[in-house]
Amino acid sequence: MSSFWSLGIDRLSPYVPGEQPKVTDLVKLNTNESPDAPSPKVIEAIVAAAGEGLRRYPDPSSSALIAALATYHNVSNDQVFVGNGSDEVLAHAFYAFFRQPKPLLYPDISYSFYPVYAGLYDIDVRAIPLDENFAIEPADYVGDTGGVIIANPNAPTGRLLPLVAIEQIAEQNRHCAVLVDEAYIDFGGQSALGLVDRFDNILVVRTFSKSRSLAGLRVGYAVGSPALIDGLTRVKDSFNSYPLDSLAQAGAIASVADEAYFAESCQRVMRNREWLVAQLSKLGFDCLPSAANFVLASHSQNTAESIASKLREMKILVRHFRSERISEHLRISVGSEKECQALVAALSDIL
Ligand SMILES: *Cc1c(COP(=O)(O)O)cnc(C)c1O
């Protein structure tokens, strides 16, 4: 608390990211990063961009990256917005669409940044409980709504909603923006991108951080109707004209171009996920069905907290949330084959 602060700063409850340890000898399964290196073509493009040109400002509208994404997703350029990580895209979307007289709806268990943005922008919210199997019930997302945001697959549950359910939620809420956060959609889900031409209220938000192994580059984007994209651009240009630096733009373009590398990496993560779930089940864990690069698991005999702290002593990090409904669960990122094996070996020792 400081007397220099503007009104309300003391009442913010900022997001707490998963630990990024300074030491490197840990098996890091706590923040859903990719176990794979970025494509070599991405590194090449970044190195090529790291030259004399850095004295110039980057392209403020990231037009080459937007064109590449538009072609990739078969939409027009005015249906794509890019930002400094999808977190920034989400923040701009909250500001542009969800400051309404009516509340924003989201699941009670979801990405914990949503309530943080709502708090920052004074947005009234209504948290809708997931059912007893941690599934979203689309029929609940109706009524006096100022907006809807869901992550699909949801985080940290990993559960996937079928496309018909997304369509139902959008149909029920034609009067407001429906944001679908697809941070994990590349690990086996069906995207809502195909719905944006029929539903001008759907905004699909994506990131390069998980499936494209580029969390450090900070690139995210949104696809939606030109009116939604225009709203985002107005906020962006009232905040920071240059959210993506030249290196990020070059690297992201190269990533979109290297489809084979991307597809293979996603396939590998999905294979490792199936193996990990089978092993965890043998060890007495109950795993929610996951369409993401992590699994949410609970153990019948041991508390989540004790397992997490014992893993930590063995230099393996997983994520434990304290919030009530999932305090007996661990969110475990799907690592490389070797990392998954190390985790299973450590758990066998512990249990
Ligand atoms: C990781 C994550 C993000 C943030 O991704 P960045 O692009 O790295 O900011 C957004 N939404 C969900 C659900 C995530 O898990």
PDB file of N, CA and C and ligand atoms in Angstrom, residues 85-87 90 111 114 151 155 181 183-184 207 209-210 218-220, ligand 1:
ATOM      1  N   GLY A  85       1.387 -12.106 -26.757  1.00  0.00           N
ATOM      2  CA  GLY A  85       0.857 -13.241 -26.009  1.00  0.00           C
ATOM      3  C   GLY A  85      -0.659 -13.175 -26.006  1.00  0.00           C
ATOM      4  N   SER A  86      -1.316 -14.324 -25.843  1.00  0.00           N
ATOM      5  CA  SER A  86      -2.778 -14.266 -25.848  1.00  0.00           C
ATOM      6  C   SER A  86      -3.302 -13.595 -24.590  1.00  0.00           C
ATOM      7  N   ASP A  87      -2.493 -13.545 -23.534  1.00  0.00           N
ATOM      8  CA  ASP A  87      -2.926 -12.800 -22.345  1.00  0.00           C
ATOM      9  C   ASP A  87      -3.235 -11.345 -22.701  1.00  0.00           C
ATOM     10  N   LEU A  90      -6.452 -11.235 -24.630  1.00  0.00           N
ATOM     11  CA  LEU A  90      -7.569 -11.395 -23.687  1.00  0.00           C
ATOM     12  C   LEU A  90      -7.847 -10.086 -22.955  1.00  0.00           C
ATOM     13  N   TYR A 111      -9.478 -20.579 -16.453  1.00  0.00           N
ATOM     14  CA  TYR A 111      -8.196 -19.871 -16.429  1.00  0.00           C
ATOM     15  C   TYR A 111      -8.279 -18.738 -15.404  1.00  0.00           C
ATOM     16  N   TYR A 114      -8.960 -14.773 -15.896  1.00  0.00           N
ATOM     17  CA  TYR A 114     -10.223 -14.107 -16.232  1.00  0.00           C
ATOM     18  C   TYR A 114     -10.725 -13.201 -15.101  1.00  0.00           C
ATOM     19  N   ALA A 151     -12.719 -21.311 -21.865  1.00  0.00           N
ATOM     20  CA  ALA A 151     -11.524 -21.894 -22.458  1.00  0.00           C
ATOM     21  C   ALA A 151     -11.919 -23.263 -22.981  1.00  0.00           C
ATOM     22  N   ALA A 155      -9.185 -25.021 -18.949  1.00  0.00           N
ATOM     23  CA  ALA A 155      -8.001 -25.130 -18.093  1.00  0.00           C
ATOM     24  C   ALA A 155      -8.450 -24.736 -16.686  1.00  0.00           C
ATOM     25  N   ASP A 181     -11.381 -19.285 -25.732  1.00  0.00           N
ATOM     26  CA  ASP A 181      -9.929 -19.270 -25.543  1.00  0.00           C
ATOM     27  C   ASP A 181      -9.400 -20.659 -25.915  1.00  0.00           C
ATOM     28  N   ALA A 183      -6.324 -21.911 -26.230  1.00  0.00           N
ATOM     29  CA  ALA A 183      -4.888 -22.062 -25.960  1.00  0.00           C
ATOM     30  C   ALA A 183      -4.414 -23.506 -26.176  1.00  0.00           C
ATOM     31  N   TYR A 184      -5.334 -24.486 -25.965  1.00  0.00           N
ATOM     32  CA  TYR A 184      -4.930 -25.905 -26.021  1.00  0.00           C
ATOM     33  C   TYR A 184      -5.633 -26.695 -27.128  1.00  0.00           C
ATOM     34  N   THR A 207      -2.845 -19.046 -29.050  1.00  0.00           N
ATOM     35  CA  THR A 207      -1.503 -18.658 -28.617  1.00  0.00           C
ATOM     36  C   THR A 207      -0.425 -19.503 -29.288  1.00  0.00           C
ATOM     37  N   SER A 209       2.205 -20.083 -27.520  1.00  0.00           N
ATOM     38  CA  SER A 209       2.982 -20.464 -26.336  1.00  0.00           C
ATOM     39  C   SER A 209       2.995 -21.957 -26.043  1.00  0.00           C
ATOM     40  N   LYS A 210       1.918 -22.674 -26.383  1.00  0.00           N
ATOM     41  CA  LYS A 210       1.831 -24.064 -25.986  1.00  0.00           C
ATOM     42  C   LYS A 210       2.197 -24.974 -27.158  1.00  0.00           C
ATOM     43  N   ARG A 218       6.154 -14.579 -26.889  1.00  0.00           N
ATOM     44  CA  ARG A 218       4.969 -13.784 -26.575  1.00  0.00           C
ATOM     45  C   ARG A 218       4.176 -13.406 -27.829  1.00  0.00           C
ATOM     46  N   VAL A 219       3.525 -14.391 -28.414  1.00  0.00           N
ATOM     47  CA  VAL A 219       2.659 -14.135 -29.560  1.00  0.00           C
ATOM     48  C   VAL A 219       1.314 -14.843 -29.354  1.00  0.00           C
ATOM     49  N   GLY A 220       0.244 -14.062 -29.463  1.00  0.00           N
ATOM     50  CA  GLY A 220      -1.102 -14.624 -29.422  1.00  0.00           C
ATOM     51  C   GLY A 220      -1.936 -13.931 -30.477  1.00  0.00           C
TER      52      GLY A 220
HETATM   53  C1  LIG B   1      -1.374 -20.302 -21.311  1.00  0.00           C
HETATM   54  C2  LIG B   1      -2.735 -19.762 -21.463  1.00  0.00           C
HETATM   55  C3  LIG B   1      -2.954 -18.495 -21.993  1.00  0.00           C
HETATM   56  C4  LIG B   1      -1.834 -17.501 -22.171  1.00  0.00           C
HETATM   57  O1  LIG B   1      -1.028 -17.711 -23.192  1.00  0.00           O
HETATM   58  P1  LIG B   1       0.063 -16.640 -23.628  1.00  0.00           P
HETATM   59  O2  LIG B   1      -0.150 -16.545 -25.075  1.00  0.00           O
HETATM   60  O3  LIG B   1       1.360 -17.233 -23.235  1.00  0.00           O
HETATM   61  O4  LIG B   1      -0.216 -15.332 -22.932  1.00  0.00           O
HETATM   62  C5  LIG B   1      -4.246 -18.088 -22.248  1.00  0.00           C
HETATM   63  N1  LIG B   1      -5.288 -18.867 -21.925  1.00  0.00           N
HETATM   64  C6  LIG B   1      -5.128 -20.068 -21.366  1.00  0.00           C
HETATM   65  C7  LIG B   1      -6.327 -20.882 -21.017  1.00  0.00           C
HETATM   66  C8  LIG B   1      -3.840 -20.544 -21.099  1.00  0.00           C
HETATM   67  O5  LIG B   1      -3.671 -21.705 -20.491  1.00  0.00           O
END
